[in-house]
Short mmCIF file of N, CA and C and ligand atoms in Angstrom, two decimals:
data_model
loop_
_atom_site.label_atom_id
_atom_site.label_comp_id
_atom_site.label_asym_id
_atom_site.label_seq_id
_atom_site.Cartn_x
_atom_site.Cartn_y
_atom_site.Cartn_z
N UNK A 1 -15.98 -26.52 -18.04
CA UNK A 1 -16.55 -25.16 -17.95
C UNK A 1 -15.44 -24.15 -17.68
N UNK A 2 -15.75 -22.71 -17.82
CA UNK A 2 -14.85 -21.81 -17.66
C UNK A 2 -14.82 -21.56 -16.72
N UNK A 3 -13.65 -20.68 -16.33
CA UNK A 3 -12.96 -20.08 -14.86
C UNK A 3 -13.94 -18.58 -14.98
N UNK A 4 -14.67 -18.52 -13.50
CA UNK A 4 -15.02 -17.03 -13.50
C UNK A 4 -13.67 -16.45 -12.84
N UNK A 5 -13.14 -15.17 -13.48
CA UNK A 5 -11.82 -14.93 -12.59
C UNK A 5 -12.39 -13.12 -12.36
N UNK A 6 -12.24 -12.99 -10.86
CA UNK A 6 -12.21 -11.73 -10.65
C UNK A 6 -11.50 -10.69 -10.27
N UNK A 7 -11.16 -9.86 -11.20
CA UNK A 7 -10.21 -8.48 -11.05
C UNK A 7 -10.85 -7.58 -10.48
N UNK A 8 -10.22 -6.40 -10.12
CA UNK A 8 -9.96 -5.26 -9.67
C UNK A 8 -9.20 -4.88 -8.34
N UNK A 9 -9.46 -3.73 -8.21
CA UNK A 9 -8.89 -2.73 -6.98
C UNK A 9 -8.73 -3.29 -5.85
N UNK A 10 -7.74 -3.44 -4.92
CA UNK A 10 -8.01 -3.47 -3.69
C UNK A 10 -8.97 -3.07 -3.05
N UNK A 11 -9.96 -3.75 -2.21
CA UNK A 11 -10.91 -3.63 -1.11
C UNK A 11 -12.13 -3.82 -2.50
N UNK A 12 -12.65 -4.05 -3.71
CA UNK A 12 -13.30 -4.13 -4.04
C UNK A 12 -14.37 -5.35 -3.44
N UNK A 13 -13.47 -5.95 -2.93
CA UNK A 13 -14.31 -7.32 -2.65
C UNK A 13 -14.24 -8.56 -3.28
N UNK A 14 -12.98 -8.52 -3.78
CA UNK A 14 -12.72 -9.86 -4.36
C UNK A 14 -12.62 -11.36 -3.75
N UNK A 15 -12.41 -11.50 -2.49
CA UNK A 15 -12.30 -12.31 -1.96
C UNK A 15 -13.68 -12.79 -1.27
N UNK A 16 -14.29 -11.84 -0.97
CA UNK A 16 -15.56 -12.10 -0.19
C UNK A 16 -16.60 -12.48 -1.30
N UNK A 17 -16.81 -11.81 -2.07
CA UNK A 17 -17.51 -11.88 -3.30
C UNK A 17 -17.32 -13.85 -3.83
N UNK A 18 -16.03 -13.95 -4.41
CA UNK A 18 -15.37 -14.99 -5.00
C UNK A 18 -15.75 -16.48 -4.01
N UNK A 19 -15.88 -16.27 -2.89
CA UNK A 19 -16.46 -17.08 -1.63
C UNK A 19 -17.82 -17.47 -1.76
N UNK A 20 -18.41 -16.63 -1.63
CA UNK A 20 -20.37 -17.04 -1.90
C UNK A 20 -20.10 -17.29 -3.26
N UNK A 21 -19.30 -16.93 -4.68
CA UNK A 21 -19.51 -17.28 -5.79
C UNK A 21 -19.53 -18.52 -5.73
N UNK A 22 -18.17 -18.98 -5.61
CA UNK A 22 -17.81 -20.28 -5.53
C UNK A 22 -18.99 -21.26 -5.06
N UNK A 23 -18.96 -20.84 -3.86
CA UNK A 23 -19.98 -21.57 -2.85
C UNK A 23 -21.82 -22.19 -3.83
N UNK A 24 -21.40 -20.81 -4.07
CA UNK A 24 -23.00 -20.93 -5.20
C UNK A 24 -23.19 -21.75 -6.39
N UNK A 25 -21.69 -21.93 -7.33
CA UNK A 25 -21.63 -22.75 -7.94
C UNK A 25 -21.07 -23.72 -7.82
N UNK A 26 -20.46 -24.41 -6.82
CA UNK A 26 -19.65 -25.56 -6.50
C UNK A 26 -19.05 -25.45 -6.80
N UNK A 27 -17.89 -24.30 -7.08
CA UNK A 27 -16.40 -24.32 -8.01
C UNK A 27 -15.60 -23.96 -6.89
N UNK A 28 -14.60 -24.40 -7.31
CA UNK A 28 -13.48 -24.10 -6.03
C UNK A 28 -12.94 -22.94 -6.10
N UNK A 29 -12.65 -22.43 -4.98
CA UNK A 29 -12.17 -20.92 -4.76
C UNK A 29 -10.50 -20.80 -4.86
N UNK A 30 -9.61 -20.50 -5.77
CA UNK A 30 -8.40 -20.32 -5.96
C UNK A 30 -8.29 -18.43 -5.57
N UNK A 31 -7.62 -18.18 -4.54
CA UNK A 31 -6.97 -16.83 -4.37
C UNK A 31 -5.36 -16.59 -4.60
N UNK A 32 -5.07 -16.25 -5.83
CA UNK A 32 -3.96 -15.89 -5.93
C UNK A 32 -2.71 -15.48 -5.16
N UNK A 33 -3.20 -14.22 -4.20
CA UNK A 33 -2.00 -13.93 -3.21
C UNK A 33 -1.67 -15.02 -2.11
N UNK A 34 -2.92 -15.84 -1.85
CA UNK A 34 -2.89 -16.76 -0.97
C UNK A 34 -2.20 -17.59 -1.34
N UNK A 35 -2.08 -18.11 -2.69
CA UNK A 35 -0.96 -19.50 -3.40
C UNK A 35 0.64 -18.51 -2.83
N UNK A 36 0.40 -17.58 -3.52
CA UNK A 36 1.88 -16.59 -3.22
C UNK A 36 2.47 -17.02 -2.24
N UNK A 37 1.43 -16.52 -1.38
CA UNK A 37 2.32 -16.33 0.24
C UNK A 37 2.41 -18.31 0.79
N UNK A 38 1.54 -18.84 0.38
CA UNK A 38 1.84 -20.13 0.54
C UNK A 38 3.24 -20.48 -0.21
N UNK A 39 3.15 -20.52 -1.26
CA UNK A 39 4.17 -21.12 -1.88
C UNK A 39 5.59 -20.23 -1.17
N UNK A 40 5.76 -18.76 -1.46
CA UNK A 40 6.77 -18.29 -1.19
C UNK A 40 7.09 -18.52 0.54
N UNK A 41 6.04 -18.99 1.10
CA UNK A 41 6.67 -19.12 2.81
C UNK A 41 6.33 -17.83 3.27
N UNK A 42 5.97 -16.39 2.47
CA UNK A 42 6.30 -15.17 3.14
C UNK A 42 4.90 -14.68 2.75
N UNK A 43 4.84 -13.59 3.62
CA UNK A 43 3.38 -12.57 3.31
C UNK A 43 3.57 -11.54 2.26
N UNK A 44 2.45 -11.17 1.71
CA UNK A 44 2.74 -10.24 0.32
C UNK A 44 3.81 -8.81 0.98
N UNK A 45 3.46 -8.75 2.52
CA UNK A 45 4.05 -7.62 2.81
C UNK A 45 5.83 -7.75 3.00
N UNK A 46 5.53 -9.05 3.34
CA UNK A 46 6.97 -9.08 3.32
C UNK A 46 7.61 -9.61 1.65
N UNK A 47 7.11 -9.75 1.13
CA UNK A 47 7.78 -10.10 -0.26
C UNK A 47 7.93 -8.87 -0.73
N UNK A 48 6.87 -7.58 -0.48
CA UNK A 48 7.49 -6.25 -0.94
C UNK A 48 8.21 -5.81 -0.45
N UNK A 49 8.89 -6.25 0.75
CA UNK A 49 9.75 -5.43 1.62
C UNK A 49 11.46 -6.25 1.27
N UNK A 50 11.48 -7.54 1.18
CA UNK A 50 12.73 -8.14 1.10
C UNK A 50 13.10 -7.74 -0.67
N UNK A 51 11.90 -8.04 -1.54
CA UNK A 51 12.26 -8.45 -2.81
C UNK A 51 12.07 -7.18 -3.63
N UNK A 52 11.20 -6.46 -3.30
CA UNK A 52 10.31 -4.96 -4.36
C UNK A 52 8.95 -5.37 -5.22
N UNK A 53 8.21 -4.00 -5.82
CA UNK A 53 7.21 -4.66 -6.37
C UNK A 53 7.46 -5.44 -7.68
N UNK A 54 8.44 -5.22 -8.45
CA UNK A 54 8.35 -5.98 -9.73
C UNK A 54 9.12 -7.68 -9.57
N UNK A 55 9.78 -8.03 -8.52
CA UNK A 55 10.22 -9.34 -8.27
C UNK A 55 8.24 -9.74 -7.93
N UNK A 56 7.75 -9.31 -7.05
CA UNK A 56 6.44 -9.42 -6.71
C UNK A 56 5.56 -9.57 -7.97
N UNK A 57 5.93 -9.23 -8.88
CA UNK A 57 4.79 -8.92 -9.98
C UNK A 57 5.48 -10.70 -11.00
N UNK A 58 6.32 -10.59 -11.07
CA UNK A 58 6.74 -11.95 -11.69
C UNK A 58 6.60 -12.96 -11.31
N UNK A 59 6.11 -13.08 -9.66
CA UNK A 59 5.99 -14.52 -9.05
C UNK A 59 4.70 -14.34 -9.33
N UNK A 60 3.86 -13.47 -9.20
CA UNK A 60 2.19 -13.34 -9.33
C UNK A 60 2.15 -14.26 -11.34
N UNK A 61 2.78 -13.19 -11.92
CA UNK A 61 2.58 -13.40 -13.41
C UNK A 61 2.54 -15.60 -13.81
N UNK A 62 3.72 -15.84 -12.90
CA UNK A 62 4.41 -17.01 -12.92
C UNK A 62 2.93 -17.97 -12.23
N UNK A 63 2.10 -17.73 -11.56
CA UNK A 63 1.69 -18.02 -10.43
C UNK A 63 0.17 -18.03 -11.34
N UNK A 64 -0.19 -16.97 -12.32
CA UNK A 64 -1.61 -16.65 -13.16
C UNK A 64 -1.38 -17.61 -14.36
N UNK A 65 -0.10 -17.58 -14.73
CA UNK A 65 -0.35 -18.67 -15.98
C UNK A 65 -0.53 -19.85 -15.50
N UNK A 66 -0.62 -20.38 -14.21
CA UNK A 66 -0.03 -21.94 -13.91
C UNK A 66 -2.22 -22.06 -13.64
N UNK A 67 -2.22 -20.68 -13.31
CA UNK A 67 -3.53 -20.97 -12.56
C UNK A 67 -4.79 -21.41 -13.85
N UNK A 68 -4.69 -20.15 -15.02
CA UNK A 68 -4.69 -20.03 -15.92
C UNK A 68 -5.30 -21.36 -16.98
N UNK A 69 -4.35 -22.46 -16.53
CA UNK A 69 -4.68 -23.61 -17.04
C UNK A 69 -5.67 -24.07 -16.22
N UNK A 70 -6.33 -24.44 -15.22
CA UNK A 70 -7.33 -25.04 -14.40
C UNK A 70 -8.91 -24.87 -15.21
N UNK A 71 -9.53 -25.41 -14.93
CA UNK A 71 -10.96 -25.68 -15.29
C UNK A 71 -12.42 -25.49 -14.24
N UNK A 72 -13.11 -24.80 -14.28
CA UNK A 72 -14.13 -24.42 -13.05
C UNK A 72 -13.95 -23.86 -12.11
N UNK A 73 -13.02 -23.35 -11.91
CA UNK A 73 -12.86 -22.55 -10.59
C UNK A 73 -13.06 -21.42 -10.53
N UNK A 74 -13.46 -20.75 -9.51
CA UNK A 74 -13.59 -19.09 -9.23
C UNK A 74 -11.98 -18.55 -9.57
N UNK A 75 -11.35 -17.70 -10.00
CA UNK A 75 -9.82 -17.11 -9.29
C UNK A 75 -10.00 -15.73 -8.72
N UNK A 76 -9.89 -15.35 -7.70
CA UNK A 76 -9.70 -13.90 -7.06
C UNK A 76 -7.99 -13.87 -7.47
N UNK A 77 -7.99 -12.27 -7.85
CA UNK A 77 -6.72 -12.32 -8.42
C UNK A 77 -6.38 -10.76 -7.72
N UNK A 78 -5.34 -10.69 -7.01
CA UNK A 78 -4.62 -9.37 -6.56
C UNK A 78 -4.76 -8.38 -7.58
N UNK A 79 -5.09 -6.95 -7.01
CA UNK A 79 -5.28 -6.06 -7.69
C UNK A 79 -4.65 -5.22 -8.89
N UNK A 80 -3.26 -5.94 -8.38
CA UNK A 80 -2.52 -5.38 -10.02
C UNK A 80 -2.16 -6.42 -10.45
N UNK A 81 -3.05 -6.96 -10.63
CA UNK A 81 -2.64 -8.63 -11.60
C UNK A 81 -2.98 -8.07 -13.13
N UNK A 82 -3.83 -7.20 -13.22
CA UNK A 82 -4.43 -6.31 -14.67
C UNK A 82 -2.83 -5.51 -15.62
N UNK A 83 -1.82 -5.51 -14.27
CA UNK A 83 -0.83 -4.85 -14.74
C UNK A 83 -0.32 -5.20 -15.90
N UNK A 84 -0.45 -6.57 -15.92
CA UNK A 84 0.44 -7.09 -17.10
C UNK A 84 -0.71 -8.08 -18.06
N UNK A 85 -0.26 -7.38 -19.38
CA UNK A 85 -1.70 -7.62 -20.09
C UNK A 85 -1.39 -9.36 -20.71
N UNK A 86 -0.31 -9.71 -20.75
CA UNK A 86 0.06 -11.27 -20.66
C UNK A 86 -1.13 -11.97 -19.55
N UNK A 87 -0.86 -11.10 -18.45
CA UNK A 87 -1.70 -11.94 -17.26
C UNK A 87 -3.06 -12.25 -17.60
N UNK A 88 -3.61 -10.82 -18.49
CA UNK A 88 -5.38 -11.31 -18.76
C UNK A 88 -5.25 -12.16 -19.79
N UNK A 89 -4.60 -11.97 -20.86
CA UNK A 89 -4.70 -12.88 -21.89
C UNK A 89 -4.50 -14.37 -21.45
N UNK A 90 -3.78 -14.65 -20.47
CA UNK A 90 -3.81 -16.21 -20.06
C UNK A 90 -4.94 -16.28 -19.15
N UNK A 91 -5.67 -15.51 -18.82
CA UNK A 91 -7.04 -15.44 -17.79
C UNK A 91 -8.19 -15.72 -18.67
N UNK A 92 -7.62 -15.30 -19.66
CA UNK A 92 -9.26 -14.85 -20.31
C UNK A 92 -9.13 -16.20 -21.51
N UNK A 93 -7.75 -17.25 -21.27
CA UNK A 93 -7.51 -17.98 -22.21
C UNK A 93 -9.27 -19.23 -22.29
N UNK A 94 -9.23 -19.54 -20.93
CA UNK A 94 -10.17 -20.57 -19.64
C UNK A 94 -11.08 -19.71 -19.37
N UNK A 95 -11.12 -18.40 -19.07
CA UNK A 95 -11.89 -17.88 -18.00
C UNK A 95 -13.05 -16.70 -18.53
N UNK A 96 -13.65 -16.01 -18.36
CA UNK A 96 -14.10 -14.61 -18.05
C UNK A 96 -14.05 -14.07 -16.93
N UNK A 97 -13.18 -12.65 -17.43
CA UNK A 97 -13.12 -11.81 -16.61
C UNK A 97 -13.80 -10.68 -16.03
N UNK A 98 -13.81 -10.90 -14.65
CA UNK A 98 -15.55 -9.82 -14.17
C UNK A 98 -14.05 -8.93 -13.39
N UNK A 99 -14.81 -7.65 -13.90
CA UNK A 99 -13.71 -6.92 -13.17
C UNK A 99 -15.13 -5.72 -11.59
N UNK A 100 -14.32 -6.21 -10.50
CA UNK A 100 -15.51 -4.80 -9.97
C UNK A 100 -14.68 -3.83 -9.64
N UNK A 101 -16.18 -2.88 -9.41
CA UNK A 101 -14.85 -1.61 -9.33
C UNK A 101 -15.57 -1.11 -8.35
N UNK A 102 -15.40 0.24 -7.19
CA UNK A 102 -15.72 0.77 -6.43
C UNK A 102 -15.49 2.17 -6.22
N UNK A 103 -15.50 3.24 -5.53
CA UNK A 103 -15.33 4.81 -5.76
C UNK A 103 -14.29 4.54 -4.68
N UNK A 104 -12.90 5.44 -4.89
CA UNK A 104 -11.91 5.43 -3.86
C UNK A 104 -12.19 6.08 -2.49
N UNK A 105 -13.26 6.27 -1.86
CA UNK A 105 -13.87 6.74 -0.73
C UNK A 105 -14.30 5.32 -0.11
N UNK A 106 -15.08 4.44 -1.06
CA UNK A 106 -15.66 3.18 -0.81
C UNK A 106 -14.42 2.26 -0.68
N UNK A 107 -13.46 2.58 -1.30
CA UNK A 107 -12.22 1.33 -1.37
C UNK A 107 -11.73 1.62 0.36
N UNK A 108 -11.50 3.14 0.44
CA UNK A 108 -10.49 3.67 1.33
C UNK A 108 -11.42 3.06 2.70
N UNK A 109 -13.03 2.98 2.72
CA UNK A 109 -13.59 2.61 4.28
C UNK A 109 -13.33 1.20 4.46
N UNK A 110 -13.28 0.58 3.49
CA UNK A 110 -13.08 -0.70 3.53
C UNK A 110 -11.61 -1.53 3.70
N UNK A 111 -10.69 -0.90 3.59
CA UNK A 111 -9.56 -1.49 3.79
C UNK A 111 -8.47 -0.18 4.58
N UNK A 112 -9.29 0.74 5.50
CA UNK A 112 -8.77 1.77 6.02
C UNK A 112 -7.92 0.69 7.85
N UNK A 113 -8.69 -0.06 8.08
CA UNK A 113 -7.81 -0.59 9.00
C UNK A 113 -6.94 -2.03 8.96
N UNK A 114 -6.83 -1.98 7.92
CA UNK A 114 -5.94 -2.94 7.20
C UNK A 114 -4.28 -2.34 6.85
N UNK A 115 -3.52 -3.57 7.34
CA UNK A 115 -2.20 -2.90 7.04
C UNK A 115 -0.96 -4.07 6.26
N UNK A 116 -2.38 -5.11 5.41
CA UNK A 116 -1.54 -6.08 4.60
C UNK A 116 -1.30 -5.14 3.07
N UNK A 117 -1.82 -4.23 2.99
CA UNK A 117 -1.59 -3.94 1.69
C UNK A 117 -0.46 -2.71 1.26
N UNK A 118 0.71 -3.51 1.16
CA UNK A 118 2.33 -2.71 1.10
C UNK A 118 1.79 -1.07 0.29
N UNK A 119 1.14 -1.40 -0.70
CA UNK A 119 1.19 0.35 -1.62
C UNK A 119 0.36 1.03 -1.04
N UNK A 120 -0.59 1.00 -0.23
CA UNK A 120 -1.27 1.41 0.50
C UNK A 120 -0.56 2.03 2.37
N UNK A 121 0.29 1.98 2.47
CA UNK A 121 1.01 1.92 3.45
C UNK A 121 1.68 3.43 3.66
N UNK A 122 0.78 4.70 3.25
CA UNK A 122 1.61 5.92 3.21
C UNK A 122 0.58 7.16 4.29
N UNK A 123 0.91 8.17 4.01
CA UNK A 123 0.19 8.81 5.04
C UNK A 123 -1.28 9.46 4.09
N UNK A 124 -1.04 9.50 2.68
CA UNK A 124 -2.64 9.76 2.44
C UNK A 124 -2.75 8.72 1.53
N UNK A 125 -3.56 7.69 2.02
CA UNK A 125 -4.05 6.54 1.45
C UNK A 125 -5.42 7.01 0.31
N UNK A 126 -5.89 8.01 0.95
CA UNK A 126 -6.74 8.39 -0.26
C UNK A 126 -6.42 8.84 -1.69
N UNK A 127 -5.09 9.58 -1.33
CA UNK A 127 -4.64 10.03 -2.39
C UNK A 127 -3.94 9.25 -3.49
N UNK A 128 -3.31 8.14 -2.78
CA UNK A 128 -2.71 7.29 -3.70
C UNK A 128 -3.44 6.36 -4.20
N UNK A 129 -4.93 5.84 -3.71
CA UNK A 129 -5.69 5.14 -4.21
C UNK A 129 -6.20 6.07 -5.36
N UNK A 130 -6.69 6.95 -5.22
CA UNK A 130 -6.80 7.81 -6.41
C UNK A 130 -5.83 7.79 -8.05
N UNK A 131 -4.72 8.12 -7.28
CA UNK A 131 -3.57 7.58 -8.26
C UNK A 131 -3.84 6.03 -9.11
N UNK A 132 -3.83 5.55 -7.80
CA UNK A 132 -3.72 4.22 -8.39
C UNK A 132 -4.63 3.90 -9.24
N UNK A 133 -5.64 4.28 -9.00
CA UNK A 133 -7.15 4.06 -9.86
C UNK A 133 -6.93 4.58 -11.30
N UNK A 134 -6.55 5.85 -11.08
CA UNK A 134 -6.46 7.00 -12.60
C UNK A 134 -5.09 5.71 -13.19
N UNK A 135 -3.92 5.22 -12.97
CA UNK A 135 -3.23 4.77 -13.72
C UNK A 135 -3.27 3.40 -14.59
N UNK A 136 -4.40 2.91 -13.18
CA UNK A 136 -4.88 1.48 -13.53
C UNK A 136 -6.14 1.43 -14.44
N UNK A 137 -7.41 2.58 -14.74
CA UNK A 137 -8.36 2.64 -15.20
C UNK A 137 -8.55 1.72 -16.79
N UNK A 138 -7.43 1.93 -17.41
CA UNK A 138 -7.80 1.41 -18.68
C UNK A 138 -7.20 -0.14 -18.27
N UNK A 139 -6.49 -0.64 -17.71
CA UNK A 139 -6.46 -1.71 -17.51
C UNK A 139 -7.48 -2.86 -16.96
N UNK A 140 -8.25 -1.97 -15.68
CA UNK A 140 -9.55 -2.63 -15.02
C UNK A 140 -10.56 -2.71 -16.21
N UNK A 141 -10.22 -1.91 -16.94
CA UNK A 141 -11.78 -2.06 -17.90
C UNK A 141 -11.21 -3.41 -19.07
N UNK A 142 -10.45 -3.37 -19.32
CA UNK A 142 -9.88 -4.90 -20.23
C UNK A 142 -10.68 -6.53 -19.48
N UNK A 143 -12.47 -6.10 -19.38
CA UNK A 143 -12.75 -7.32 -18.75
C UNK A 143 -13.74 -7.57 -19.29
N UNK A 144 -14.30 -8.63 -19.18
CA UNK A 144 -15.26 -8.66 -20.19
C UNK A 144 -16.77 -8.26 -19.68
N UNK A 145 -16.80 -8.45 -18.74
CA UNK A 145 -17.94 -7.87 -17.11
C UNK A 145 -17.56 -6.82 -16.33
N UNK A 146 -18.49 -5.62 -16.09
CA UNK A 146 -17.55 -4.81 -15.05
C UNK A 146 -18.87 -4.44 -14.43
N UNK A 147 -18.63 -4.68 -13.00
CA UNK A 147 -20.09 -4.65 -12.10
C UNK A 147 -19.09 -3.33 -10.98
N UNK A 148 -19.90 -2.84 -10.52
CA UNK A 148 -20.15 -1.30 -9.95
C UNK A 148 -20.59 -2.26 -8.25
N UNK A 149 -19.58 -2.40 -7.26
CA UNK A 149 -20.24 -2.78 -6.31
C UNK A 149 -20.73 -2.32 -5.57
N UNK A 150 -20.35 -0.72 -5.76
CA UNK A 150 -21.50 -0.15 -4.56
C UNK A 150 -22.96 0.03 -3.98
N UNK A 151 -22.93 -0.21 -2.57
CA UNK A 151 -24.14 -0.01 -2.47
C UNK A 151 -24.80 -1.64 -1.85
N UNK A 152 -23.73 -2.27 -2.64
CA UNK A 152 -24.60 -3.96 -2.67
C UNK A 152 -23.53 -5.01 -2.01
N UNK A 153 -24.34 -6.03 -1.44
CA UNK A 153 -23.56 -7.07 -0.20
C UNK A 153 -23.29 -7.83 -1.20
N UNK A 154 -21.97 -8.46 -0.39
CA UNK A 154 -21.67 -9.80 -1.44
C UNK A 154 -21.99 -10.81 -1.81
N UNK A 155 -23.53 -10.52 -1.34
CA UNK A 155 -24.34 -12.05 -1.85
C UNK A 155 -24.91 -11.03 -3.38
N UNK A 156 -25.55 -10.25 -3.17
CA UNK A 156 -26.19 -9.54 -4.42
C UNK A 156 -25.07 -9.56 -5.31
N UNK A 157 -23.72 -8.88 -5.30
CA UNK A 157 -22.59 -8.72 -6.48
C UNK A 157 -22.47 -10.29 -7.03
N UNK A 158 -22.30 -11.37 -6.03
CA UNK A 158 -22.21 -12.81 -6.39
C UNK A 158 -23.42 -12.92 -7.73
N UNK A 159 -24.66 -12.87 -7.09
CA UNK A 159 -25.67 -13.10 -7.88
C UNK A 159 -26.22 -12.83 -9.26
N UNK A 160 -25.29 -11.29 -9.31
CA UNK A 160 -25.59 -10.14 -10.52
C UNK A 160 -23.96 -11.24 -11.20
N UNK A 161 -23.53 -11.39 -11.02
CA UNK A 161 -21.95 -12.04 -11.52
C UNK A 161 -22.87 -13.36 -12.14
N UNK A 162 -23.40 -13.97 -11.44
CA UNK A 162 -23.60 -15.28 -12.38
C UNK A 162 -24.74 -15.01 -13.40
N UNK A 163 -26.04 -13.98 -12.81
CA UNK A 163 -26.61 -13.46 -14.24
C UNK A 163 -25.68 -13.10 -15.08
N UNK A 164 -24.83 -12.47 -15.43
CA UNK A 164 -23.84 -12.33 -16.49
C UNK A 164 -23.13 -12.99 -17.13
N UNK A 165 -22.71 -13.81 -16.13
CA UNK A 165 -21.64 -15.09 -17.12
C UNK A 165 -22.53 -15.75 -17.97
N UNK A 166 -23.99 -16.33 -17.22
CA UNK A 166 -24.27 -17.28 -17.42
C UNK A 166 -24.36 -16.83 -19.47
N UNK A 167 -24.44 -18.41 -19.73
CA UNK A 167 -24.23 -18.48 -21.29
C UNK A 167 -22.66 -18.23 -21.69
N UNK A 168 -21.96 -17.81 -21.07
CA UNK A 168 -20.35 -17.60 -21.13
C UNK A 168 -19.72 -18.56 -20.92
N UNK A 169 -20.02 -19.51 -19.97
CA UNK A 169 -18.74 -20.34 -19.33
C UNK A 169 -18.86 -21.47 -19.85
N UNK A 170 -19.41 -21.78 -21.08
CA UNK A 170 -19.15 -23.03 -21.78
C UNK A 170 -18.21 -23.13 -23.09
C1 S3P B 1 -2.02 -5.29 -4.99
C2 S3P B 1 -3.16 -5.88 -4.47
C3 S3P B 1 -3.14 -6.88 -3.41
C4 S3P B 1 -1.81 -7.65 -3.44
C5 S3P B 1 -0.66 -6.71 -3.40
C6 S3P B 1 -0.66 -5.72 -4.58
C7 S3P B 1 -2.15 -4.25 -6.03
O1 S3P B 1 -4.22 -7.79 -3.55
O2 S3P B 1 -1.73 -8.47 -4.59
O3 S3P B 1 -0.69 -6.02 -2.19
O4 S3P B 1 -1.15 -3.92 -6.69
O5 S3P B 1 -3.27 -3.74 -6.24
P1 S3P B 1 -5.77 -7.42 -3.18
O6 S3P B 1 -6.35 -6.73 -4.36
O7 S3P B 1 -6.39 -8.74 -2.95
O8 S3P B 1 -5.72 -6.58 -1.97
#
């Protein structure tokens, strides 16, 4: 069966979401930054701080194709994993891609006391999520699912995710 793999934005809920998914279908939960920081020994924050973002973006890239190959699993995938359109094409080789998305007011309450996320780390976090959104927009939409999470807990987004695949992942 296919990989459900889920993109988007920081604080969308990829991880929480990808958890009850999994859970719901018996597939194992693979989180990308988590292999990262496992494998590299270091936290994403510190890999942006010793190395920069594009050494960061090549261990991710290096890290999506390997994943890429696997069979049934959920993948939560860091938010600029969309950056590099190599990355979906080896995602979408196994997988469908559900991308969610959220309003940068909704991103900003949700990951406002959080201080793992290096680009996020400035004095108007609203503003650069904004940015980030407007630069990333045509990339988040390169999915083949795009669910709107606002409003709804991560058991409902889980639920509305497998009405959609279903008929897909064979
Ligand atoms: C990033 C998102 C993060 C992490 C890194 C860069 C991004 O993952 O990969 O901080 O560029 O959007 P989450 O989306 O899981 O926060």
């Amino acid at each position: 069966m296919k990989n459900i793999v889920l993109t988007g934005f920081m604080g969308t809920g990829k991880t929480k979401v990808g958890k009850i998914l999994s859970d719901m279908l018996s597939y194992r939960l693979i989180d990308s930054d988590s292999i990262i920081e496992k494998e590299q020994k270091m936290s994403i924050t510190d890999i942006f701080k010793e190395y920069g973002e594009p050494a960061f973006r090549d261990i991710e890239a290096h890290i999506i194709k390997r994943l890429s190959e696997m069979e049934n699993v959920v993948i939560s995938t860091g938010g600029g994993v969309v950056l590099r359109e190599s990355n979906i094409e080896n995602l979408r080789k196994n997988g469908v891609i559900v991308c969610l998305t959220a309003s940068a007011e909704a991103i900003l309450k949700r990951i406002e006391k959080n201080t793992d996320r290096p680009l996020l780390q400035v004095e108007d976090p609203l503003n650069r999520i904004n940015e980030l959104l407007k630069s990333r927009e045509q990339f988040y939409r390169n999915a083949d699912i795009i669910i709107n999470t606002e409003g709804k807990s991560p058991q409902e987004i889980a639920e509305e995710i497998i009405e959609k695949v279903r008929g897909r992942l064979k």
